[in-house]
Short mmCIF file of C-alpha atoms and ligand atoms in Angstrom, two decimals:
data_model
loop_
_atom_site.label_atom_id
_atom_site.label_comp_id
_atom_site.label_asym_id
_atom_site.label_seq_id
_atom_site.Cartn_x
_atom_site.Cartn_y
_atom_site.Cartn_z
CA MET A 1 -10.94 -17.82 23.02
CA LEU A 2 -11.08 -19.00 19.41
CA LEU A 3 -8.65 -16.24 18.49
CA GLU A 4 -6.30 -17.28 21.26
CA LYS A 5 -6.40 -20.84 19.92
CA ILE A 6 -5.61 -19.61 16.40
CA GLY A 7 -2.62 -17.68 17.76
CA HIS A 8 -1.36 -20.72 19.64
CA TRP A 9 -1.89 -22.93 16.59
CA LEU A 10 0.28 -20.60 14.55
CA GLN A 11 2.89 -20.65 17.30
CA ARG A 12 2.99 -24.46 17.44
CA ASN A 13 2.89 -25.06 13.71
CA GLY A 14 5.87 -23.09 12.50
CA LYS A 15 7.12 -26.04 10.44
CA ARG A 16 3.81 -26.49 8.63
CA ILE A 17 3.72 -22.76 7.90
CA ARG A 18 7.25 -22.94 6.50
CA ILE A 19 6.21 -25.80 4.15
CA LEU A 20 3.26 -23.69 3.01
CA GLN A 21 5.61 -20.75 2.45
CA TRP A 22 7.97 -22.84 0.31
CA ASN A 23 5.03 -23.88 -1.87
CA ILE A 24 3.99 -20.25 -2.26
CA ILE A 25 7.59 -19.28 -3.08
CA LEU A 26 7.66 -21.92 -5.83
CA PHE A 27 4.31 -20.77 -7.25
CA TYR A 28 5.40 -17.13 -7.04
CA ALA A 29 8.75 -17.85 -8.76
CA ILE A 30 6.99 -19.62 -11.64
CA LEU A 31 4.52 -16.77 -12.06
CA ILE A 32 7.14 -14.03 -12.17
CA ILE A 33 9.86 -15.82 -14.16
CA VAL A 34 8.15 -18.02 -16.78
CA PRO A 35 5.80 -15.38 -18.35
CA ALA A 36 8.78 -13.05 -18.87
CA CYS A 37 10.37 -15.75 -21.07
CA LEU A 38 7.24 -16.38 -23.16
CA PRO A 39 5.91 -14.36 -26.12
CA LEU A 40 3.19 -11.88 -25.24
CA PRO A 41 -0.32 -13.38 -25.40
CA SER A 42 -2.65 -12.70 -28.32
CA SER A 43 -5.88 -10.81 -27.70
CA GLN A 44 -7.87 -14.01 -28.39
CA THR A 45 -6.47 -16.08 -25.55
CA HIS A 46 -7.85 -16.44 -22.01
CA ILE A 47 -6.69 -16.37 -18.39
CA LEU A 48 -7.06 -20.12 -17.92
CA LYS A 49 -5.30 -20.94 -21.21
CA ASN A 50 -2.32 -18.63 -21.03
CA LEU A 51 0.23 -18.48 -18.22
CA THR A 52 1.08 -14.82 -18.82
CA LEU A 53 -2.56 -13.76 -18.50
CA PHE A 54 -3.02 -16.08 -15.55
CA ALA A 55 -0.02 -14.53 -13.78
CA GLN A 56 -1.29 -11.03 -14.60
CA PHE A 57 -4.66 -11.90 -13.10
CA ALA A 58 -3.11 -13.62 -10.08
CA PHE A 59 -0.82 -10.70 -9.25
CA TRP A 60 -2.87 -7.65 -10.13
CA GLY A 61 -6.43 -8.99 -10.23
CA ILE A 62 -6.40 -10.98 -7.02
CA TRP A 63 -3.20 -10.72 -5.01
CA TRP A 64 -2.68 -6.97 -4.77
CA PRO A 65 -6.26 -5.71 -4.13
CA PHE A 66 -7.25 -8.59 -1.86
CA VAL A 67 -4.06 -8.51 0.18
CA ILE A 68 -4.90 -4.87 0.86
CA LEU A 69 -8.38 -5.93 1.97
CA SER A 70 -7.00 -8.80 4.06
CA ILE A 71 -4.81 -6.42 6.07
CA VAL A 72 -7.88 -4.48 7.18
CA LEU A 73 -9.75 -7.69 8.00
CA PHE A 74 -7.02 -9.84 9.56
CA GLY A 75 -4.03 -7.61 10.24
CA ARG A 76 -0.72 -8.42 8.55
CA MET A 77 -1.30 -12.17 8.53
CA TRP A 78 -0.46 -12.08 4.85
CA CYS A 79 3.04 -10.82 5.71
CA GLY A 80 3.70 -13.28 8.50
CA VAL A 81 2.17 -16.42 7.06
CA LEU A 82 1.89 -16.20 3.28
CA CYS A 83 4.21 -13.56 1.81
CA PRO A 84 7.00 -15.22 -0.23
CA GLU A 85 9.28 -12.21 0.09
CA GLY A 86 8.91 -12.07 3.88
CA ALA A 87 9.58 -15.80 4.14
CA LEU A 88 12.67 -15.60 1.90
CA THR A 89 14.20 -12.66 3.74
CA GLU A 90 13.67 -14.46 7.07
CA ILE A 91 15.19 -17.70 5.74
CA ALA A 92 18.16 -15.78 4.32
CA SER A 93 18.56 -13.98 7.63
CA SER A 94 18.68 -17.24 9.57
CA HIS A 95 21.66 -18.38 7.42
CA GLY A 96 23.24 -14.98 6.93
CA LEU A 97 25.91 -12.71 8.34
CA GLY A 98 23.81 -11.38 11.21
CA ARG A 99 25.12 -7.85 10.99
CA PRO A 100 23.48 -5.10 13.08
CA ILE A 101 20.95 -2.85 11.39
CA PRO A 102 22.73 0.25 10.04
CA ARG A 103 21.61 3.76 10.95
CA TRP A 104 20.62 4.72 7.41
CA MET A 105 18.11 1.90 7.31
CA ARG A 106 16.25 3.20 10.36
CA PHE A 107 15.34 6.42 8.55
CA GLY A 108 11.58 6.84 8.94
CA GLY A 109 11.01 8.10 5.41
CA TRP A 110 11.86 4.83 3.62
CA PRO A 111 8.29 3.49 3.48
CA PHE A 112 7.16 6.68 1.74
CA ILE A 113 10.14 6.84 -0.64
CA ALA A 114 10.01 3.12 -1.48
CA PHE A 115 6.26 3.26 -2.11
CA GLY A 116 6.47 6.44 -4.21
CA VAL A 117 9.36 5.28 -6.36
CA THR A 118 7.88 1.82 -6.95
CA THR A 119 4.43 3.19 -7.77
CA ILE A 120 5.72 5.73 -10.27
CA TYR A 121 8.24 3.34 -11.81
CA GLY A 122 5.50 0.73 -12.16
CA GLN A 123 3.44 3.23 -14.18
CA MET A 124 6.44 4.20 -16.32
CA ILE A 125 7.01 0.61 -17.45
CA SER A 126 3.36 -0.59 -17.32
CA VAL A 127 3.87 -3.21 -14.65
CA TYR A 128 0.18 -4.18 -14.65
CA GLN A 129 0.23 -5.00 -18.35
CA TYR A 130 3.49 -6.79 -19.16
CA PRO A 131 5.49 -9.67 -17.64
CA LYS A 132 9.03 -8.29 -17.96
CA PRO A 133 8.27 -5.28 -15.73
CA VAL A 134 6.71 -7.72 -13.24
CA LEU A 135 9.95 -9.71 -13.16
CA LEU A 136 11.96 -6.52 -12.83
CA ILE A 137 9.90 -4.95 -10.02
CA LEU A 138 8.71 -7.97 -8.04
CA GLY A 139 11.79 -10.05 -8.78
CA GLY A 140 14.09 -7.11 -8.01
CA SER A 141 12.29 -6.47 -4.74
CA THR A 142 12.53 -10.17 -3.79
CA LEU A 143 16.23 -10.28 -4.63
CA ALA A 144 16.83 -7.17 -2.52
CA ALA A 145 14.84 -8.77 0.33
CA ILE A 146 17.07 -11.87 0.20
CA ILE A 147 20.28 -9.81 0.12
CA ILE A 148 19.21 -7.56 2.99
CA GLY A 149 18.03 -10.61 4.93
CA PHE A 150 21.35 -12.36 4.35
CA ILE A 151 23.40 -9.39 5.54
CA TYR A 152 21.35 -8.02 8.45
CA GLY A 153 19.54 -9.45 11.46
CA LYS A 154 19.37 -12.95 12.85
CA SER A 155 16.28 -14.84 11.67
CA ASN A 156 14.53 -11.48 11.37
CA ARG A 157 12.68 -9.56 8.70
CA VAL A 158 14.80 -6.43 8.52
CA TRP A 159 13.74 -5.88 4.91
CA CYS A 160 10.03 -6.00 5.76
CA LYS A 161 10.40 -3.70 8.77
CA TYR A 162 12.41 -0.97 7.07
CA LEU A 163 12.55 -1.20 3.28
CA CYS A 164 9.67 -3.20 1.77
CA PRO A 165 7.83 -0.90 -0.70
CA VAL A 166 4.42 -1.90 0.65
CA ASN A 167 5.34 -1.88 4.32
CA GLY A 168 4.03 1.68 4.71
CA VAL A 169 0.57 0.88 3.30
CA PHE A 170 0.27 -2.33 5.28
CA ALA A 171 1.44 -0.70 8.50
CA LEU A 172 -1.25 1.97 8.19
CA LEU A 173 -4.07 -0.38 7.24
CA ALA A 174 -3.19 -2.83 10.03
CA LYS A 175 -4.19 -0.11 12.50
CA LEU A 176 -7.78 -0.86 11.48
CA ALA A 177 -7.56 -4.61 12.02
CA PRO A 178 -10.07 -6.06 14.47
CA PHE A 179 -7.44 -8.41 16.02
CA TRP A 180 -3.99 -7.97 17.42
CA TYR A 181 -1.46 -9.61 19.66
CA GLN A 182 -2.23 -7.90 22.92
CA SER A 183 0.39 -7.71 25.60
CA ASN A 184 -1.05 -7.91 29.12
CA GLN A 185 1.13 -5.79 31.41
CA ILE A 186 -0.25 -7.19 34.68
CA GLN A 187 0.34 -10.76 33.57
CA TRP A 188 3.79 -9.84 32.38
CA LYS A 189 4.79 -8.67 35.87
CA GLN A 190 3.32 -11.74 37.56
CA GLU A 191 5.18 -14.28 35.48
CA PRO A 192 8.60 -15.35 36.74
CA LEU A 193 11.63 -14.54 34.64
CA GLU A 194 11.73 -16.81 31.65
CA THR A 195 14.95 -17.91 30.07
CA LEU A 196 13.32 -18.67 26.75
CA THR A 197 12.97 -15.58 24.60
CA VAL A 198 10.93 -14.96 21.48
CA ASN A 199 12.77 -13.74 18.41
CA CYS A 200 10.11 -11.46 16.94
CA PRO A 201 10.87 -11.36 13.19
CA THR A 202 9.98 -7.68 13.01
CA LEU A 203 11.91 -6.81 16.17
CA LEU A 204 8.94 -5.47 18.12
CA PRO A 205 9.16 -4.66 21.83
CA LEU A 206 6.84 -7.50 22.88
CA ARG A 207 6.19 -6.25 26.37
CA HIS A 208 5.18 -2.79 25.29
CA MET A 209 3.30 -3.46 22.07
CA THR A 210 0.67 -0.79 21.50
CA SER A 211 0.10 -1.18 17.77
CA ALA A 212 -0.68 -3.81 15.15
CA SER A 213 1.24 -1.81 12.53
CA GLY A 214 4.53 -3.68 12.63
CA CYS A 215 3.23 -7.08 13.72
CA HIS A 216 3.25 -9.75 11.02
CA MET A 217 0.86 -11.96 13.02
CA CYS A 218 3.27 -14.86 12.76
CA GLY A 219 2.15 -16.14 16.15
CA LYS A 220 5.66 -16.78 17.49
CA CYS A 221 4.96 -14.77 20.62
CA SER A 222 1.51 -16.23 21.18
CA GLY A 223 1.16 -17.32 24.83
CA TYR A 224 4.60 -15.99 25.79
CA LYS A 225 4.69 -15.58 29.59
CA ASN A 226 0.99 -16.19 29.34
CA ALA A 227 0.85 -12.45 28.61
CA ILE A 228 0.53 -12.21 24.82
CA HIS A 229 -2.60 -13.42 23.11
CA LEU A 230 -4.32 -12.88 19.81
CA SER A 231 -7.26 -10.75 20.95
CA PRO A 232 -10.22 -8.91 19.47
CA ARG A 233 -10.39 -5.12 19.58
CA SER A 234 -12.43 -2.33 18.09
CA PRO A 235 -11.18 -1.38 14.60
CA ASN A 236 -11.24 2.23 15.86
CA GLN A 237 -9.24 1.61 19.02
CA GLU A 238 -5.72 2.01 17.72
CA ILE A 239 -6.33 5.21 15.82
CA VAL A 240 -8.44 6.89 18.46
CA GLU A 241 -6.54 5.75 21.58
CA GLN A 242 -3.04 4.58 20.71
CA SER A 243 -2.22 7.08 17.98
CA LEU A 244 -2.50 9.72 20.67
CA LYS A 245 0.53 8.27 22.42
CA LYS A 246 2.57 7.14 19.45
CA GLN A 247 3.08 9.77 16.80
CA ASN A 248 4.89 9.46 13.56
CA THR A 249 5.09 12.38 11.18
CA TRP A 250 6.31 10.13 8.36
CA GLU A 251 3.07 8.19 8.63
CA SER A 252 1.16 11.43 8.09
CA ILE A 253 3.31 12.29 5.06
CA PHE A 254 2.64 8.81 3.72
CA ILE A 255 -1.12 9.22 4.10
CA ILE A 256 -1.23 12.76 2.72
CA TYR A 257 1.28 12.65 -0.15
CA GLY A 258 1.51 8.88 -0.67
CA LEU A 259 -1.95 7.31 -0.47
CA LEU A 260 -3.95 10.45 -1.24
CA GLY A 261 -1.32 11.85 -3.61
CA ILE A 262 0.90 9.47 -5.54
CA ALA A 263 -1.50 6.51 -5.44
CA LEU A 264 -4.51 8.59 -6.49
CA GLY A 265 -2.43 10.23 -9.25
CA ALA A 266 -1.29 6.81 -10.49
CA PHE A 267 -4.89 5.59 -10.65
CA GLN A 268 -6.09 8.58 -12.62
CA TRP A 269 -3.46 9.58 -15.19
CA SER A 270 -4.56 6.95 -17.69
CA VAL A 271 -8.15 8.23 -17.77
CA SER A 272 -7.45 11.91 -17.16
CA HIS A 273 -8.93 14.39 -19.64
CA TRP A 274 -6.31 16.94 -18.64
CA LEU A 275 -3.28 14.93 -19.69
CA PRO A 276 -3.95 15.05 -23.48
CA LEU A 277 -4.48 18.81 -23.20
CA ILE A 278 -1.18 19.26 -21.36
CA LYS A 279 0.49 17.03 -23.93
CA GLU A 280 -0.94 19.01 -26.83
CA TYR A 281 0.23 22.26 -25.29
CA LEU A 282 3.74 20.96 -24.60
CA ALA A 283 4.03 19.27 -28.01
CA THR A 284 3.11 22.54 -29.76
CA LYS A 285 5.70 24.43 -27.72
CA LEU A 286 8.37 21.83 -28.49
CA ILE A 287 7.62 21.86 -32.22
CA ASP A 288 7.60 25.67 -32.27
CA ASN A 289 11.07 25.60 -30.74
CA GLU A 290 12.20 22.74 -33.03
CA ILE A 291 12.97 20.45 -30.12
CA MET A 292 12.10 17.05 -31.55
CA TRP A 293 13.89 14.45 -29.39
CA PRO A 294 11.05 14.21 -26.83
CA PHE A 295 8.91 12.63 -29.59
CA ASP A 296 11.38 9.76 -30.08
CA THR A 297 10.19 6.36 -29.00
CA ASN A 298 13.56 4.75 -28.45
CA ALA A 299 13.49 4.43 -24.67
CA PRO A 300 14.14 0.84 -23.52
CA TRP A 301 11.18 -1.08 -22.01
CA TRP A 302 12.75 -0.91 -18.53
CA LEU A 303 12.65 2.88 -18.63
CA PHE A 304 9.42 3.65 -20.45
CA THR A 305 6.78 1.35 -21.91
CA ASN A 306 7.94 0.16 -25.33
CA TYR A 307 5.91 -2.61 -26.99
CA PRO A 308 5.63 -1.79 -30.73
CA HIS A 309 3.70 -4.99 -31.57
CA GLN A 310 1.04 -4.04 -29.04
CA GLN A 311 1.12 -0.43 -30.33
CA ASP A 312 1.89 0.57 -26.77
CA ILE A 313 4.88 2.90 -26.82
CA PHE A 314 5.78 5.89 -24.69
CA SER A 315 7.75 8.65 -26.31
CA TRP A 316 10.09 10.49 -23.95
CA LEU A 317 7.43 13.19 -23.75
CA ASP A 318 4.76 10.65 -22.76
CA GLY A 319 7.00 9.14 -20.12
CA PHE A 320 7.94 12.45 -18.52
CA LEU A 321 4.31 13.55 -18.70
CA VAL A 322 3.18 10.50 -16.74
CA ILE A 323 5.82 11.11 -14.07
CA GLY A 324 5.07 14.84 -14.00
CA TYR A 325 1.32 14.27 -13.78
CA ILE A 326 1.57 11.89 -10.82
CA VAL A 327 4.10 14.06 -8.96
CA LEU A 328 2.19 17.27 -9.61
CA PHE A 329 -1.11 15.72 -8.60
CA SER A 330 0.49 14.42 -5.43
CA ILE A 331 1.88 17.85 -4.55
CA CYS A 332 -1.43 19.63 -5.25
CA MET A 333 -3.77 17.13 -3.59
CA GLY A 334 -1.36 16.45 -0.74
CA SER A 335 -0.84 20.13 0.00
CA PHE A 336 -4.59 20.75 -0.10
CA VAL A 337 -5.16 17.95 2.44
CA PHE A 338 -2.19 19.18 4.48
CA LEU A 339 -3.59 22.71 4.67
CA LEU A 340 -7.01 21.49 5.73
CA LEU A 341 -5.54 19.22 8.37
CA TYR A 342 -3.48 22.16 9.61
CA THR A 343 -6.61 24.33 9.67
CA THR A 344 -8.55 21.66 11.57
CA THR A 345 -5.73 21.36 14.11
CA ARG A 346 -5.79 25.11 14.62
CA ILE A 347 -9.58 25.11 15.00
CA ILE A 348 -9.39 22.67 17.92
CA GLY A 349 -6.65 24.60 19.69
CA LYS A 350 -3.00 25.50 19.54
CA PHE A 351 -1.13 23.83 16.69
CA GLN A 352 0.66 20.71 17.86
CA ILE A 353 2.28 18.24 15.49
CA ALA A 354 0.93 15.36 17.64
CA ARG A 355 -2.64 16.54 17.05
CA PHE A 356 -1.99 17.05 13.37
CA ASN A 357 -0.66 13.49 13.08
CA HIS A 358 -3.56 12.15 15.07
CA LEU A 359 -6.06 13.80 12.73
CA ALA A 360 -4.14 12.61 9.67
CA GLN A 361 -4.53 9.01 10.85
CA THR A 362 -8.30 9.34 10.76
CA LEU A 363 -8.01 9.50 6.96
CA ILE A 364 -6.68 5.93 6.78
CA PRO A 365 -10.06 4.24 6.04
CA LEU A 366 -10.81 6.58 3.13
CA ALA A 367 -7.25 6.50 1.77
CA GLY A 368 -7.10 2.71 2.10
CA CYS A 369 -10.47 2.30 0.37
CA GLY A 370 -9.14 4.41 -2.51
CA VAL A 371 -6.16 2.09 -2.93
CA PHE A 372 -8.45 -0.94 -2.87
CA ILE A 373 -10.94 0.31 -5.46
CA GLY A 374 -8.14 1.71 -7.62
CA LEU A 375 -6.47 -1.70 -7.72
CA LEU A 376 -9.81 -3.38 -8.29
CA ALA A 377 -9.84 -1.67 -11.69
CA ASN A 378 -7.23 -4.24 -12.83
CA THR A 379 -9.43 -7.11 -11.66
CA ILE A 380 -12.42 -5.70 -13.51
CA THR A 381 -10.51 -5.01 -16.73
CA LEU A 382 -9.03 -8.52 -16.77
CA LEU A 383 -12.42 -10.11 -16.10
CA ARG A 384 -14.06 -7.91 -18.72
CA ASN A 385 -11.60 -9.30 -21.26
CA GLU A 386 -12.99 -12.72 -20.30
CA ASN A 387 -16.53 -11.43 -20.91
CA ILE A 388 -17.26 -11.41 -17.20
CA ILE A 389 -18.91 -8.06 -16.61
CA PHE A 390 -20.19 -6.68 -13.33
CA THR A 391 -22.67 -3.96 -14.15
CA TRP A 392 -23.00 -2.98 -10.48
CA ILE A 393 -19.31 -2.50 -9.84
CA THR A 394 -19.24 1.31 -10.08
CA THR A 395 -22.16 1.57 -7.67
CA GLY A 396 -20.37 -0.88 -5.39
CA LYS A 397 -17.23 1.26 -5.46
CA PHE A 398 -19.17 4.37 -4.51
CA ILE A 399 -20.88 2.53 -1.65
CA LEU A 400 -17.45 1.50 -0.37
CA LEU A 401 -16.21 5.07 -0.69
CA LEU A 402 -19.25 6.35 1.17
CA LEU A 403 -18.82 3.85 4.00
CA SER A 404 -15.12 4.59 4.34
CA THR A 405 -15.86 8.32 4.31
CA PHE A 406 -18.24 7.85 7.24
CA TRP A 407 -15.66 5.70 8.99
CA SER A 408 -13.00 8.38 8.57
CA GLY A 409 -15.52 11.03 9.66
CA TYR A 410 -16.39 9.03 12.78
CA LEU A 411 -12.71 8.63 13.69
CA ALA A 412 -12.12 12.35 13.10
CA TRP A 413 -15.08 13.21 15.34
CA LYS A 414 -13.71 11.00 18.13
CA VAL A 415 -10.25 12.56 17.80
CA ILE A 416 -11.64 16.11 17.67
CA GLN A 417 -13.62 15.39 20.86
CA LYS A 418 -10.39 14.55 22.65
CA TYR A 419 -8.94 18.00 22.07
CA SER A 420 -11.86 20.34 21.81
CA ILE A 421 -14.38 21.29 24.49
CA SER A 422 -16.59 23.82 22.72
CA ILE A 423 -19.29 22.41 20.49
CA GLN A 424 -18.76 25.27 18.06
CA SER A 425 -15.12 24.39 17.41
CA LYS A 426 -15.98 20.68 17.19
CA ILE A 427 -18.52 21.36 14.43
CA THR A 428 -16.21 23.78 12.59
CA ALA A 429 -13.41 21.21 12.77
CA ILE A 430 -15.53 18.41 11.34
CA ILE A 431 -16.69 20.74 8.54
CA SER A 432 -13.04 21.43 7.76
CA MET A 433 -12.34 17.67 7.63
CA SER A 434 -15.41 17.20 5.42
CA ILE A 435 -13.83 19.40 2.76
CA ILE A 436 -11.04 16.82 2.52
CA TYR A 437 -13.62 14.04 2.13
CA ILE A 438 -15.39 15.98 -0.62
CA ALA A 439 -12.11 16.57 -2.49
CA ILE A 440 -11.09 12.90 -2.35
CA ASN A 441 -14.52 11.60 -3.33
CA GLY A 442 -14.72 14.27 -6.02
CA THR A 443 -11.51 12.89 -7.53
CA TRP A 444 -13.12 9.46 -7.62
CA VAL A 445 -16.21 10.89 -9.30
CA PHE A 446 -13.91 12.10 -12.07
CA ILE A 447 -12.08 8.76 -12.32
CA LEU A 448 -15.10 6.47 -12.13
CA LEU A 449 -17.81 8.52 -13.84
CA ILE A 450 -16.81 11.66 -15.72
CA TRP A 451 -13.58 10.46 -17.32
CA SER A 452 -14.54 6.82 -17.68
CA VAL A 453 -16.55 7.50 -20.83
CA LYS A 454 -13.39 8.26 -22.77
CA PRO A 455 -11.19 5.53 -24.23
CA ASP A 456 -8.04 4.71 -22.33
CA ILE A 457 -5.50 7.48 -22.76
CA ARG A 458 -2.79 4.85 -23.25
CA VAL A 459 -4.22 4.35 -26.75
CA LEU A 460 -3.96 8.06 -27.41
CA LEU A 461 -0.45 8.57 -26.13
S1 SF4 B 1 4.68 -9.45 17.72
FE1 SF4 B 1 6.35 -10.32 16.51
S2 SF4 B 1 6.46 -12.45 17.16
FE2 SF4 B 1 4.49 -11.69 17.86
S3 SF4 B 1 3.05 -12.22 16.22
FE3 SF4 B 1 3.77 -10.14 15.81
S4 SF4 B 1 5.49 -10.41 14.43
FE4 SF4 B 1 5.12 -12.41 15.36
#
């Protein structure tokens, strides 16, 4: 009942929400534009005294990790109510050309490609550390959202639905949300034809909604035909029940090679003990062959990190190594997970892509937890610079990993039970899935414990 009221409140208060969105847009614009025009902060200054540090903390210390968390807790309410980019694309769309959505944009691989390219590019130019890359990546994405909004759709969020770089992560995590806008089929049939229609910003089929993935929780459809209401549900329901009916191989690729591959690679390259060894090997080979240009440090800041005053410069070799490391890690880890998912699917019966995809979705809690704790590293580093130190944080991260591993394991068990009758194959299948959990957690043991004793590799590069 309370949830229903919240949904209706959102539906009735569109104007208030728009005012809130304009305030956020203003705040967001200041935080991405002004720091890029200021000199870089000295090491003596603090978050509350320097706008650049404040913006860095706001974006990477609070916004990014806690938006990820909020999606699991509240669905994509961030997107529908607070996101400045979503609001701007919708506003642009309501005053734009209203063109139909082109075929190329409907390609299912965009979330994976956009996420992969943005993540790797962010590492190449050190987006978490410097304000100009923030302006380039976030500002560029916002500009693209406005342009796409202006050209396509009519008061819709075409950008968010098809091209936003974080749409893929949010869509997966929203499957775990304990609320959603539920469409009641019986009620729908009973209601007389209504002339008023709801313009869902993300173009969802309101009558046949089976997922919270694409819903931005804007509330516009709340109470429509008395059939759609914000309702509670089990956080396991969508993955165990609905994912059976609605399969998307691109979502599996995103989980396997995106969240467990590219994202995990991006979180670990800067602390990896292997990277300096690879660099040493390659550097020796290059010198032996008298190929010296890869050691030059003349790449512009928008291609590879180049801040001489901060002694933070990538040579061409460093830059290509970072890209190569993330891509290679993604291929290796992703393929390992892929093979084990394939094996598990075979254990529970004949191979079917639908079953494979269903099992892949059970990894969402563990993969999502990895993204959250990886991003939390920025929060902790920035607070440590302010002399705020949490001695328990590593333990806390491992507890979160453990809980999310059990959650993924529970989901996998429920999915396996749907396909397998024999207890022997059920147990073998869950053992096979457990090898994936061990590999992912093992990677985190390296990142958080074994490699963390070494100084940041950025200093060494
Ligand atoms: S289904 Fe569409 S209109 Fe309804 S809350 Fe979600 S995004 Fe808004």
